Coordinates of C-alpha atoms (C1' of nucleotides) in Angstrom, one line a residue:
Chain A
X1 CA -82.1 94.6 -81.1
X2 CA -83.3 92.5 -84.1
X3 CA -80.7 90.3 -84.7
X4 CA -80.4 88.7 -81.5
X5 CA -84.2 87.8 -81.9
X6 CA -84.0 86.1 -84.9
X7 CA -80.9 84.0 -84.3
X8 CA -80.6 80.1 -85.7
X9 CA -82.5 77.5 -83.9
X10 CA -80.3 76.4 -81.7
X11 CA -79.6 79.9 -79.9
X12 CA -76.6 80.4 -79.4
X13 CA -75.3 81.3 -76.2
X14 CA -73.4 84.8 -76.7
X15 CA -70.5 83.5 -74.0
X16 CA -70.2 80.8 -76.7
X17 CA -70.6 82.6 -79.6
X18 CA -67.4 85.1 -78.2
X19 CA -65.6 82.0 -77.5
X20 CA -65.9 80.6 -81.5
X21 CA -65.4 83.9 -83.0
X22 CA -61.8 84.5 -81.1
X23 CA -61.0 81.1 -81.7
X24 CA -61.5 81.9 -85.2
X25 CA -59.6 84.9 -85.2
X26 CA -56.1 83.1 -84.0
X27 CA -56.7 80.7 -86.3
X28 CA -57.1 82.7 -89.5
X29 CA -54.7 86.0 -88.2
X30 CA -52.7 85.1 -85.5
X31 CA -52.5 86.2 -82.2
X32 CA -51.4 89.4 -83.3
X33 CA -55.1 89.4 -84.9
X34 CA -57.3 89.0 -81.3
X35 CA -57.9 92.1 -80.5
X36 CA -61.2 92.3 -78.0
X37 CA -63.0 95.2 -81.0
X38 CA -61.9 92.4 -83.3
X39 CA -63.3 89.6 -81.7
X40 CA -66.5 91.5 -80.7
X41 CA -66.8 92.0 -83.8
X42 CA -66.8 88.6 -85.6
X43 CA -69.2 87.7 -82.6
X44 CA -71.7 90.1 -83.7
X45 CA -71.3 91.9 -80.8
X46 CA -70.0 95.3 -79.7
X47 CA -66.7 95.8 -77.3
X48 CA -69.1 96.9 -74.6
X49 CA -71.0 93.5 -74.9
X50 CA -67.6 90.9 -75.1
X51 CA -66.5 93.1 -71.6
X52 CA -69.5 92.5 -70.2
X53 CA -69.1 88.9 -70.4
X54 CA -65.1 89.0 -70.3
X55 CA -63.8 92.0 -68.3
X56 CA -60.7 91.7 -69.6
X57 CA -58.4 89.8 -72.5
X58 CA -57.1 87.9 -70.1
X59 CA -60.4 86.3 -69.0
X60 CA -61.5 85.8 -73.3
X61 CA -58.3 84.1 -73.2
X62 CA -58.6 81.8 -69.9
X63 CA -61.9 80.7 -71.2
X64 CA -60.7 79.6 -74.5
X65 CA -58.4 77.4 -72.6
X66 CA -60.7 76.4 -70.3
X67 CA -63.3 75.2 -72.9
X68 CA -60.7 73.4 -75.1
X69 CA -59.2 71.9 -71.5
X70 CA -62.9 70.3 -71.2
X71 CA -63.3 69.5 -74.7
X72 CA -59.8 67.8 -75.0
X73 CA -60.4 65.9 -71.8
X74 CA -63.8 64.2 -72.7
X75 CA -63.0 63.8 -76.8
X76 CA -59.7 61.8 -75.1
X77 CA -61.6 60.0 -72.4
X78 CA -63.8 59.0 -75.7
X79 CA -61.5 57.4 -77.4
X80 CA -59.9 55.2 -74.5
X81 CA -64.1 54.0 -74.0
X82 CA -63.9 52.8 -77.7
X83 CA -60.6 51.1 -77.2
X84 CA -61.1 47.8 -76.3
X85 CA -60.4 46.9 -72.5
X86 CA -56.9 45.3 -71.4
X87 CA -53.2 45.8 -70.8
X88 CA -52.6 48.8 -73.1
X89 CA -55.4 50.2 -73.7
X90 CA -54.7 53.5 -73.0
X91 CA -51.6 53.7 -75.1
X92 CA -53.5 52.5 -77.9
X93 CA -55.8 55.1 -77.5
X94 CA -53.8 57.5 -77.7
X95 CA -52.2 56.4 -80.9
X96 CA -55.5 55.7 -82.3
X97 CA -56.2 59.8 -81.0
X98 CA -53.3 61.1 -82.4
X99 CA -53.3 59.0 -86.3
X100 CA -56.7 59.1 -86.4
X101 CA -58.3 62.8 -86.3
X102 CA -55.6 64.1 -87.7
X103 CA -56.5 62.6 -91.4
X104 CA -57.2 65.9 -93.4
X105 CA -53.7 67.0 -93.8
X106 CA -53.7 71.1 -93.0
X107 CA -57.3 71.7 -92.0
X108 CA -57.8 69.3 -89.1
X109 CA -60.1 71.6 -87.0
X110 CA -59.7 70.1 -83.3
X111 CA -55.8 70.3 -83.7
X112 CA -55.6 73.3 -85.3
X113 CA -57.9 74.6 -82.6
X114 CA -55.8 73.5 -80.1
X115 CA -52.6 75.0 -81.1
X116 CA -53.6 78.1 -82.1
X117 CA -55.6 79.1 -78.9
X118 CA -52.3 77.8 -76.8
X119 CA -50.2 79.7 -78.6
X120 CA -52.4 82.6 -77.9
X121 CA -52.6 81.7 -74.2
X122 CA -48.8 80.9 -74.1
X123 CA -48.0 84.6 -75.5
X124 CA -50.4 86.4 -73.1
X125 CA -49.4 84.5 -69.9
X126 CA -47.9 81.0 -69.7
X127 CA -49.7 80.4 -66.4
X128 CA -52.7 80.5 -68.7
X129 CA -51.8 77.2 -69.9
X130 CA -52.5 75.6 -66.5
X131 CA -55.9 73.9 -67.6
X132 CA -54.2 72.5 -70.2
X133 CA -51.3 71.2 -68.1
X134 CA -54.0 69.7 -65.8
X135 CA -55.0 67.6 -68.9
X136 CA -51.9 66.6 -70.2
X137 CA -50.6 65.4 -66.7
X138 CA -53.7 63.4 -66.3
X139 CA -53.1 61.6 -69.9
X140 CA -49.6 60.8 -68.9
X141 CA -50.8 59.1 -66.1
X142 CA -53.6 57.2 -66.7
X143 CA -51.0 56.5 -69.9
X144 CA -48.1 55.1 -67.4
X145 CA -50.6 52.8 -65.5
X146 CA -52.4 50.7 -67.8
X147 CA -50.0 48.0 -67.9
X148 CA -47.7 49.4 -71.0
X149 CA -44.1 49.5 -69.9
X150 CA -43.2 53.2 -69.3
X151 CA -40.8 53.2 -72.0
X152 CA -42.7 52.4 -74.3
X153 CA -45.6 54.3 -73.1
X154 CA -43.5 57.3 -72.8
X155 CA -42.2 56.7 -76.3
X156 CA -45.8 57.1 -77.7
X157 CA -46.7 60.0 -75.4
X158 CA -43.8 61.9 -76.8
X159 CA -44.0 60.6 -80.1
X160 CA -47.3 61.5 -80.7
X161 CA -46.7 65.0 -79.3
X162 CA -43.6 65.5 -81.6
X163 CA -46.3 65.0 -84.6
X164 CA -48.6 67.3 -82.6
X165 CA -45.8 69.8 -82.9
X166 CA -44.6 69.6 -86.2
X167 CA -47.8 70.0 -87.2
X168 CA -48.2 73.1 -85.7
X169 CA -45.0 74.7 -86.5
X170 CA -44.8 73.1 -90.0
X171 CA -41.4 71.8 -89.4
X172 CA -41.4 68.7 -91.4
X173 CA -43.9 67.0 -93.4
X174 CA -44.5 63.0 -93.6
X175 CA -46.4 61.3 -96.1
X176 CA -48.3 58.6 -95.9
X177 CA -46.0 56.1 -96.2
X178 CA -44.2 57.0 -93.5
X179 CA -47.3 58.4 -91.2
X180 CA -47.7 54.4 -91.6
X181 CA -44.3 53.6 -90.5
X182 CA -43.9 55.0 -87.2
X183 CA -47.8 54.2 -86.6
X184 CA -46.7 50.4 -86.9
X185 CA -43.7 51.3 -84.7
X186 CA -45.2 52.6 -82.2
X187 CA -47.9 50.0 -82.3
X188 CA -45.3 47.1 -82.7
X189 CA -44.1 48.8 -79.2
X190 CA -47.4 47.9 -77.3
X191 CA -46.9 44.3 -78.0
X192 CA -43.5 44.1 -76.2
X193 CA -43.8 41.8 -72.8
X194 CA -43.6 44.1 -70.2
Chain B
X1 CA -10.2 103.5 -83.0
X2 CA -7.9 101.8 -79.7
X3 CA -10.9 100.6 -77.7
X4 CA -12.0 98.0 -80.4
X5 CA -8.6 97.1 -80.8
X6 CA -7.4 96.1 -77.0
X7 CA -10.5 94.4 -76.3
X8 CA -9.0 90.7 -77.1
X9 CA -11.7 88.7 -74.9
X10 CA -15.1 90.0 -75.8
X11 CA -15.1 91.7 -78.8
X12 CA -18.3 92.8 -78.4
X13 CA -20.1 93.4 -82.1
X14 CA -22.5 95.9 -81.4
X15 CA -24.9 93.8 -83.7
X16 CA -24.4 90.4 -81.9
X17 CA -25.0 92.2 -78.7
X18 CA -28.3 93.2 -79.6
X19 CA -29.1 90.1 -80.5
X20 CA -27.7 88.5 -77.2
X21 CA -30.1 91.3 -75.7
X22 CA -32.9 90.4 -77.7
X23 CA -32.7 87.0 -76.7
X24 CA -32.5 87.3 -73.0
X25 CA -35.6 89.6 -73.1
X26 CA -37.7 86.8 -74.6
X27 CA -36.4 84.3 -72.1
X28 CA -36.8 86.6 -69.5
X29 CA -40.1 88.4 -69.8
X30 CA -41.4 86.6 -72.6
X31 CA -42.2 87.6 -76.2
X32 CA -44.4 90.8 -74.9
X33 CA -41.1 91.9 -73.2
X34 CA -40.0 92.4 -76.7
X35 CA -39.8 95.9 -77.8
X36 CA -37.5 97.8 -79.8
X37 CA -36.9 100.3 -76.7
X38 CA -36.4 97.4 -74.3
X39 CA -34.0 95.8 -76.5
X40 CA -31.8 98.8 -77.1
X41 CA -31.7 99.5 -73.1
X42 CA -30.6 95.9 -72.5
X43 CA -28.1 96.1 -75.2
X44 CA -26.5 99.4 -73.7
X45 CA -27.6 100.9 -77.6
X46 CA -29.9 104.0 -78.0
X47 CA -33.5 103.0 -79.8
X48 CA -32.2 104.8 -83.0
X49 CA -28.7 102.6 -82.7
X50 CA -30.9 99.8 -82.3
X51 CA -32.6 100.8 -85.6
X52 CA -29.5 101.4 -87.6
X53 CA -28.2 97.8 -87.1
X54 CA -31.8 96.1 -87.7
X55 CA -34.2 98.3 -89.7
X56 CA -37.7 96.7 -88.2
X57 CA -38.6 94.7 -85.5
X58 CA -38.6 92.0 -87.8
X59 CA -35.5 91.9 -89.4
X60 CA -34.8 91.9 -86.1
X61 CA -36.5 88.4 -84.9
X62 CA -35.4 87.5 -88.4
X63 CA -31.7 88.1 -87.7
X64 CA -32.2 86.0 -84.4
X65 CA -33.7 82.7 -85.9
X66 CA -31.0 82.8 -88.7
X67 CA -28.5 82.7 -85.9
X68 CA -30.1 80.5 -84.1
X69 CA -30.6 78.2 -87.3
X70 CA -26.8 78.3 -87.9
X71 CA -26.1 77.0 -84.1
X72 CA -28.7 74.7 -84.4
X73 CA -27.1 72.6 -87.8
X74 CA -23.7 73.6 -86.6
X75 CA -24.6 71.6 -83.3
X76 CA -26.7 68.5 -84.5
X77 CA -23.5 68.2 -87.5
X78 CA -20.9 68.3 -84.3
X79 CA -22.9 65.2 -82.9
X80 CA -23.1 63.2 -85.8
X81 CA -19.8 63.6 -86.2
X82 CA -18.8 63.0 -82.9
X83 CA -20.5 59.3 -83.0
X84 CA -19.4 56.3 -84.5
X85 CA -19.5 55.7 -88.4
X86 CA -22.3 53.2 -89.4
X87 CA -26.0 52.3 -89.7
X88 CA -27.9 54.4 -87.5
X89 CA -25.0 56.9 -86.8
X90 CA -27.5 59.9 -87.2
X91 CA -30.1 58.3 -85.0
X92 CA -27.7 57.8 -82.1
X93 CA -26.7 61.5 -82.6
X94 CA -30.5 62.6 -82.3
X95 CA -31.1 60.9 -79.0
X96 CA -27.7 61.8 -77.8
X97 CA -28.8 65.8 -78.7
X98 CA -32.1 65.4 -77.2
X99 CA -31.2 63.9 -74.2
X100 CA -28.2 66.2 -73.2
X101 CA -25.5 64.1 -74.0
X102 CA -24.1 66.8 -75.6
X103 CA -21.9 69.5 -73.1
X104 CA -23.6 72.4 -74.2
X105 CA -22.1 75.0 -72.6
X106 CA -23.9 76.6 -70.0
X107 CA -26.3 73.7 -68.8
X108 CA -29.6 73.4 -71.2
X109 CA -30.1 76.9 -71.7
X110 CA -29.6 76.3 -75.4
X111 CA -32.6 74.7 -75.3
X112 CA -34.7 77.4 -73.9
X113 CA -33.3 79.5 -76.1
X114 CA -34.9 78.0 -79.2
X115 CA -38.1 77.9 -78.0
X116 CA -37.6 81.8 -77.0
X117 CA -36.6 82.6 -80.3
X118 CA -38.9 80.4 -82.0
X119 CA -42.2 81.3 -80.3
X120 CA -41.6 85.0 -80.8
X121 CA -40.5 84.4 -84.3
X122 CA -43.5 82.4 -84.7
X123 CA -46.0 84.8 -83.1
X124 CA -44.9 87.6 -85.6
X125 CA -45.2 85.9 -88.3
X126 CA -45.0 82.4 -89.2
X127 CA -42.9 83.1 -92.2
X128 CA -40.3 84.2 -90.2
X129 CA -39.9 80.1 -89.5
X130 CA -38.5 79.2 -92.7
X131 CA -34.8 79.0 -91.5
X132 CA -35.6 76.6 -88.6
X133 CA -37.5 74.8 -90.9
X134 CA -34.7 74.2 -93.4
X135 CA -33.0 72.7 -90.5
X136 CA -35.4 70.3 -89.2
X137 CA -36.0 69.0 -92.9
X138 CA -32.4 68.5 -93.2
X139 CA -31.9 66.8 -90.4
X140 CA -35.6 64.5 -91.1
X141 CA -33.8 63.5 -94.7
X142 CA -30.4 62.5 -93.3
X143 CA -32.0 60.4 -90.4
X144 CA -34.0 58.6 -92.8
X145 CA -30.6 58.0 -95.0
X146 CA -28.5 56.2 -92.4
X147 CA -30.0 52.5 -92.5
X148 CA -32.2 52.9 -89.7
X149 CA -35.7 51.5 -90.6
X150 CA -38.4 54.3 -91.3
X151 CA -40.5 53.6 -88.9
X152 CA -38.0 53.8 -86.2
X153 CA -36.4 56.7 -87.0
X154 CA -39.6 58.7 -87.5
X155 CA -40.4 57.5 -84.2
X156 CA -37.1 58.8 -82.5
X157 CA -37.4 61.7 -84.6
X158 CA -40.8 62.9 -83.0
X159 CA -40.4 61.6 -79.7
X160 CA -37.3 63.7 -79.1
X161 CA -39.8 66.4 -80.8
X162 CA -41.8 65.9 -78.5
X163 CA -40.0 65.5 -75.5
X164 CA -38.2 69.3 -76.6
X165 CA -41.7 71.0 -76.7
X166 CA -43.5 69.5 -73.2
X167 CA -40.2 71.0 -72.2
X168 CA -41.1 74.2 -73.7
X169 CA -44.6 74.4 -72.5
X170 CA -44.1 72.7 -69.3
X171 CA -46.8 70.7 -70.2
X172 CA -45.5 67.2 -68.2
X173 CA -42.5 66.7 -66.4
X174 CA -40.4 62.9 -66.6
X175 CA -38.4 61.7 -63.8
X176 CA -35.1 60.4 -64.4
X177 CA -36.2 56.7 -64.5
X178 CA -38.9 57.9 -67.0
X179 CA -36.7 59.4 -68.9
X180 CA -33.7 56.5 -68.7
X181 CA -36.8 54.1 -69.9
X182 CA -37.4 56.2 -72.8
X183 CA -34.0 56.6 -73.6
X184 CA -33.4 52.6 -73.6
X185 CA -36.7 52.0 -75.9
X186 CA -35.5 54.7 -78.2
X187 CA -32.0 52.7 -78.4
X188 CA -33.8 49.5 -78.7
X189 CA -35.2 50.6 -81.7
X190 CA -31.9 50.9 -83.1
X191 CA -31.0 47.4 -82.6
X192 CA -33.7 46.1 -84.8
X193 CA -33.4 44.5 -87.8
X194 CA -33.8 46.2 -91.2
Chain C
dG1 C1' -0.7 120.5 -92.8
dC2 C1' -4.8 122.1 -92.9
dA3 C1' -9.5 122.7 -94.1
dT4 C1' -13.3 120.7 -96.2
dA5 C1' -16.1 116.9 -97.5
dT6 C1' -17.9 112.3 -97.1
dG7 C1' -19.3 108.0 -94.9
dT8 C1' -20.3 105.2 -90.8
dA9 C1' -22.0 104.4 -86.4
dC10 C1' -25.0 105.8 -83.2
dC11 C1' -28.2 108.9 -80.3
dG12 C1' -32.6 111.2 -78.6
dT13 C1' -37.1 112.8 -79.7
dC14 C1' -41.3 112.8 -81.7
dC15 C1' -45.7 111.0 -83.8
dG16 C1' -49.5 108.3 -85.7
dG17 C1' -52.0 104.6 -84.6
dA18 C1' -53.6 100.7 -82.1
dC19 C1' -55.1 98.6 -78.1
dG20 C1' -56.9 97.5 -73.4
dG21 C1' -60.0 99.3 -70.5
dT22 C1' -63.7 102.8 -68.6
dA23 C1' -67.9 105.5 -68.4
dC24 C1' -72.2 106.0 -69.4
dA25 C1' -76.4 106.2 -71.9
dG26 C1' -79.7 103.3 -74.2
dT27 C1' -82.7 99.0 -74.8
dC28 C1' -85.6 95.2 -73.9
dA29 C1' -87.7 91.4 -71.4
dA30 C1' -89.9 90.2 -67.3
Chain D
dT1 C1' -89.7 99.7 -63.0
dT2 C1' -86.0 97.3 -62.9
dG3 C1' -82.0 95.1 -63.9
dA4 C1' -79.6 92.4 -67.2
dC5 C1' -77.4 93.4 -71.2
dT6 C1' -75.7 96.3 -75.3
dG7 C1' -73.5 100.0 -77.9
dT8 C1' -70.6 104.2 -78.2
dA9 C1' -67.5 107.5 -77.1
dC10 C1' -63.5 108.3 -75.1
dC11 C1' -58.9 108.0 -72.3
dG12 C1' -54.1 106.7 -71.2
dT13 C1' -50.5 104.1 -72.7
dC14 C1' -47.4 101.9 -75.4
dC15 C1' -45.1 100.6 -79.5
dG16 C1' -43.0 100.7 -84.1
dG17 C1' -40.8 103.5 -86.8
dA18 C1' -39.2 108.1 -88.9
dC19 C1' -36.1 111.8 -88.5
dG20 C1' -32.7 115.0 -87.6
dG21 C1' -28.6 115.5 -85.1
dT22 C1' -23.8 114.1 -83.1
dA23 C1' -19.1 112.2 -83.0
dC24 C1' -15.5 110.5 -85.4
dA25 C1' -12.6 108.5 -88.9
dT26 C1' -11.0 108.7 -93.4
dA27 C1' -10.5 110.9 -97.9
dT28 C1' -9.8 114.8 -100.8
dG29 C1' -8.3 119.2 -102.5
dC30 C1' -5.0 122.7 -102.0

DNA sequence: GCATATGTACCGTCCGGACGGTACAGTCAA
DNA sequence: TTGACTGTACCGTCCGGACGGTACATATGC
């Protein structure tokens, strides 16, 4: 066929392609929305092709999870490098991970992202989520073993998750003012002795 | 008719029972176990019975997150209430509601049941969240009306957040010492100055 | 005091449509 | 030519919802 000759530059893997199009989908229609004709579709390519490369929903959904796993491993393990190095500097990280990315208020890509393909995982199968789980256990503990006392660690893990959450779910909005608050709370909690 | 009348213990609402069904499905087999069908069964009502009490499948999730809304500010009110008057009155209530303080009934499962009901509420449409969402707001304006510095209520305030939903997706799991040491940082917080 | 009518609560069946998955024929690069 | 890959046609199933019917209680007319 034509089109897949005269694809952009960089060409782009159809796995990948798959991958971005249901991602897309979840985001903009729900989970309801991924369907595999749908997200064939919006990749360009026909049912057939997606169940070629995924033989079933389960497997499109495992490797969403699966790539965002990866990518939500190495962007974190990126942030602790730019931290500088000492007693907290995991915790610090994190904080820096969680106030930072999340600046444009409803359209912050990565989180959004996240959320919407775990929601998507977490309605197929729960089980689905273990990649993620593998992750998040990980954080926790390189978290509880830089030298922060595990209270206070633990208050920033959660914390910071709590945002991630009422994010997602829309529960509550902050504003700036107090987005600045608990970021100095939390911050002012890194300096206790331990 | 005599067999609603001598039933003094469980009078069983034909429309509460469904929702009591409703719920258990979702906790049970998750939010694909929800159907209208599986509902009715579990609620010892035909499909059309079903139909008669909540037109759509919506009104349906949408009748359970308005009860669950109810319980959930009916709850949170009994634990302010139940702590002493002063500054940081609501604060102490939220950590004493998040960390179990509170004899609810039959062991955590209130807890489980909100996520139930809120996932599946969520997954069909986001909308459907408005109620909770009333809730959470409410309770986000009162904590930051009780004296308790902004910074550190917002921080209790996401942290119990966040504890609730790694609960919810299993995502990390605390030991009791990890959890006391949150606990005591959460109260420390408390204690500082305005 | 009886028959008819009306309203409420509920039941059982059916249907259109959507979805996941399969079968298979076609295409194109090596 | 071959085999990796794509596209299409189709199947079985399931679900939400509509619909017509049943049982019974109360009201109404006579």
């Amino acid at each position: 066929m034509r089109a897949a000759m005269d694809a952009p530059a960089p060409p782009p893997d159809v796995r990948t392609r798959i991958l971005d199009a249901a991602e897309r989908i979840v985001q903009a229609r729900g989970v309801n929305g991924l369907t595999l004709e749908s997200a064939a579709r919006e990749a360009g390519v026909s049912k057939g092709g997606l169940l070629y490369h995924f033989a079933s929903k389960e497997a499109l959904i495992g490797g969403m999870l699966d790539r965002l796993a990866a990518f939500m491993a190495e962007s974190f393990d990126g942030c602790v490098a730019r931290q500088p190095e000492g007693r907290g500097r995991v915790a610090r990280a994190m904080i820096a991970w969680a106030f930072g990315e999340e600046e444009t208020s409803p359209g912050s890509e990565p989180l959004d992202r996240t959320a919407a393909v775990c929601l998507a995982a977490f309605h197929h199968d729960p089980a689905l989520l273990d990649p993620m789980r593998a992750v998040t256990s990980r954080i926790k503990a390189q978290l509880l073993a830089d030298g922060t006392p595990a209270g206070a660690a633990l208050a920033i893990l959660t914390s910071t998750d709590g945002l991630f959450m009422a994010h997602v779910f829309g529960l509550y909005h902050h504003t700036e003012a107090e987005r600045a608050a608990l970021r100095a709370t939390l911050e002012a909690l890194l300096e206790a002795a331990p």
